[in-house]
C-alpha positions as protocol buffer text, in pm:
chain_id: "A"
residue {
  index: 1
  type: MET
  ca { x: 649 y: 543 z: 3190 }
}
residue {
  index: 2
  type: VAL
  ca { x: 478 y: 674 z: 3468 }
}
residue {
  index: 3
  type: GLY
  ca { x: 621 y: 847 z: 3750 }
}
residue {
  index: 4
  type: GLY
  ca { x: 1003 y: 788 z: 3552 }
}
residue {
  index: 5
  type: GLU
  ca { x: 1237 y: 1082 z: 3376 }
}
residue {
  index: 6
  type: LEU
  ca { x: 1212 y: 1179 z: 3026 }
}
residue {
  index: 7
  type: THR
  ca { x: 1375 y: 1418 z: 2818 }
}
residue {
  index: 8
  type: LEU
  ca { x: 1257 y: 1657 z: 2547 }
}
residue {
  index: 9
  type: VAL
  ca { x: 1392 y: 1822 z: 2277 }
}
residue {
  index: 10
  type: VAL
  ca { x: 1251 y: 2038 z: 2083 }
}
residue {
  index: 11
  type: TRP
  ca { x: 1368 y: 2178 z: 1746 }
}
residue {
  index: 12
  type: LEU
  ca { x: 1343 y: 2638 z: 1700 }
}
residue {
  index: 13
  type: ASN
  ca { x: 1533 y: 2638 z: 1400 }
}
residue {
  index: 14
  type: MET
  ca { x: 1538 y: 2468 z: 1064 }
}
residue {
  index: 15
  type: PRO
  ca { x: 1821 y: 2194 z: 928 }
}
residue {
  index: 16
  type: ASP
  ca { x: 1981 y: 2373 z: 696 }
}
residue {
  index: 17
  type: ASP
  ca { x: 2038 y: 2626 z: 931 }
}
residue {
  index: 18
  type: TYR
  ca { x: 2389 y: 2471 z: 1034 }
}
residue {
  index: 19
  type: SER
  ca { x: 2597 y: 2125 z: 918 }
}
residue {
  index: 20
  type: GLY
  ca { x: 2620 y: 1891 z: 1158 }
}
residue {
  index: 21
  type: GLY
  ca { x: 2404 y: 1848 z: 1525 }
}
residue {
  index: 22
  type: GLU
  ca { x: 2193 y: 1537 z: 1441 }
}
residue {
  index: 23
  type: LEU
  ca { x: 2068 y: 1407 z: 1801 }
}
residue {
  index: 24
  type: PHE
  ca { x: 2218 y: 1083 z: 1756 }
}
residue {
  index: 25
  type: PHE
  ca { x: 2082 y: 681 z: 1957 }
}
residue {
  index: 26
  type: VAL
  ca { x: 2361 y: 387 z: 2012 }
}
residue {
  index: 27
  type: ASN
  ca { x: 2117 y: 144 z: 2066 }
}
residue {
  index: 28
  type: PRO
  ca { x: 1903 y: 83 z: 1791 }
}
residue {
  index: 29
  type: ALA
  ca { x: 2131 y: 306 z: 1550 }
}
residue {
  index: 30
  type: GLN
  ca { x: 1961 y: 645 z: 1457 }
}
residue {
  index: 31
  type: GLU
  ca { x: 2036 y: 974 z: 1384 }
}
residue {
  index: 32
  type: ILE
  ca { x: 1761 y: 1305 z: 1317 }
}
residue {
  index: 33
  type: LYS
  ca { x: 1770 y: 1618 z: 1200 }
}
residue {
  index: 34
  type: PRO
  ca { x: 1445 y: 1706 z: 1223 }
}
residue {
  index: 35
  type: PRO
  ca { x: 1243 y: 2034 z: 1101 }
}
residue {
  index: 36
  type: CYS
  ca { x: 1172 y: 2379 z: 1331 }
}
residue {
  index: 37
  type: GLY
  ca { x: 878 y: 2307 z: 1590 }
}
residue {
  index: 38
  type: SER
  ca { x: 958 y: 1936 z: 1589 }
}
residue {
  index: 39
  type: LEU
  ca { x: 979 y: 1749 z: 1914 }
}
residue {
  index: 40
  type: ALA
  ca { x: 1220 y: 1431 z: 2049 }
}
residue {
  index: 41
  type: ALA
  ca { x: 1066 y: 1292 z: 2343 }
}
residue {
  index: 42
  type: PHE
  ca { x: 1252 y: 971 z: 2498 }
}
residue {
  index: 43
  type: PRO
  ca { x: 1361 y: 815 z: 2845 }
}
residue {
  index: 44
  type: ALA
  ca { x: 1601 y: 907 z: 3025 }
}
residue {
  index: 45
  type: THR
  ca { x: 1770 y: 548 z: 3144 }
}
residue {
  index: 46
  type: ARG
  ca { x: 2079 y: 451 z: 3053 }
}
residue {
  index: 47
  type: ASP
  ca { x: 1889 y: 232 z: 2788 }
}
residue {
  index: 48
  type: HIS
  ca { x: 1861 y: 485 z: 2548 }
}
residue {
  index: 49
  type: VAL
  ca { x: 2222 y: 613 z: 2518 }
}
residue {
  index: 50
  type: HIS
  ca { x: 2215 y: 940 z: 2297 }
}
residue {
  index: 51
  type: GLY
  ca { x: 2409 y: 1206 z: 2228 }
}
residue {
  index: 52
  type: VAL
  ca { x: 2433 y: 1508 z: 1903 }
}
residue {
  index: 53
  type: ARG
  ca { x: 2708 y: 1505 z: 1677 }
}
residue {
  index: 54
  type: PRO
  ca { x: 2937 y: 1845 z: 1599 }
}
residue {
  index: 55
  type: ILE
  ca { x: 2845 y: 2172 z: 1420 }
}
residue {
  index: 56
  type: THR
  ca { x: 3039 y: 2215 z: 1191 }
}
residue {
  index: 57
  type: ARG
  ca { x: 2892 y: 2511 z: 1041 }
}
residue {
  index: 58
  type: GLY
  ca { x: 2582 y: 2730 z: 1166 }
}
residue {
  index: 59
  type: GLU
  ca { x: 2341 y: 2726 z: 1504 }
}
residue {
  index: 60
  type: ARG
  ca { x: 2181 y: 2445 z: 1665 }
}
residue {
  index: 61
  type: VAL
  ca { x: 1870 y: 2572 z: 1801 }
}
residue {
  index: 62
  type: THR
  ca { x: 1646 y: 2329 z: 2087 }
}
residue {
  index: 63
  type: PHE
  ca { x: 1482 y: 2380 z: 2337 }
}
residue {
  index: 64
  type: VAL
  ca { x: 1554 y: 2070 z: 2606 }
}
residue {
  index: 65
  type: VAL
  ca { x: 1338 y: 1969 z: 2913 }
}
residue {
  index: 66
  type: ARG
  ca { x: 1503 y: 1647 z: 3144 }
}
residue {
  index: 67
  type: THR
  ca { x: 1147 y: 1532 z: 3365 }
}
residue {
  index: 68
  type: ALA
  ca { x: 1186 y: 1470 z: 3745 }
}
residue {
  index: 69
  type: ALA
  ca { x: 1207 y: 1132 z: 3865 }
}
residue {
  index: 70
  type: GLY
  ca { x: 949 y: 995 z: 4087 }
}
residue {
  index: 71
  type: PRO
  ca { x: 571 y: 1318 z: 4229 }
}
residue {
  index: 72
  type: LEU
  ca { x: 679 y: 1597 z: 4237 }
}
């Protein structure tokens, strides 16, 4: 998507370090809880509604970047 906005999520700990905390998407419905070092990139648009399930144990550590819209 040239000139658009993106969300990038990098997981910084292992999925066994916490319970819950899955990244989910509404349409199409899917959930992910990848290992440390994984990257998810998706458009930051209303067509990609997402969220994070509640964390019930431990700590979920991620690095999140949202790119700017249009040219800098």
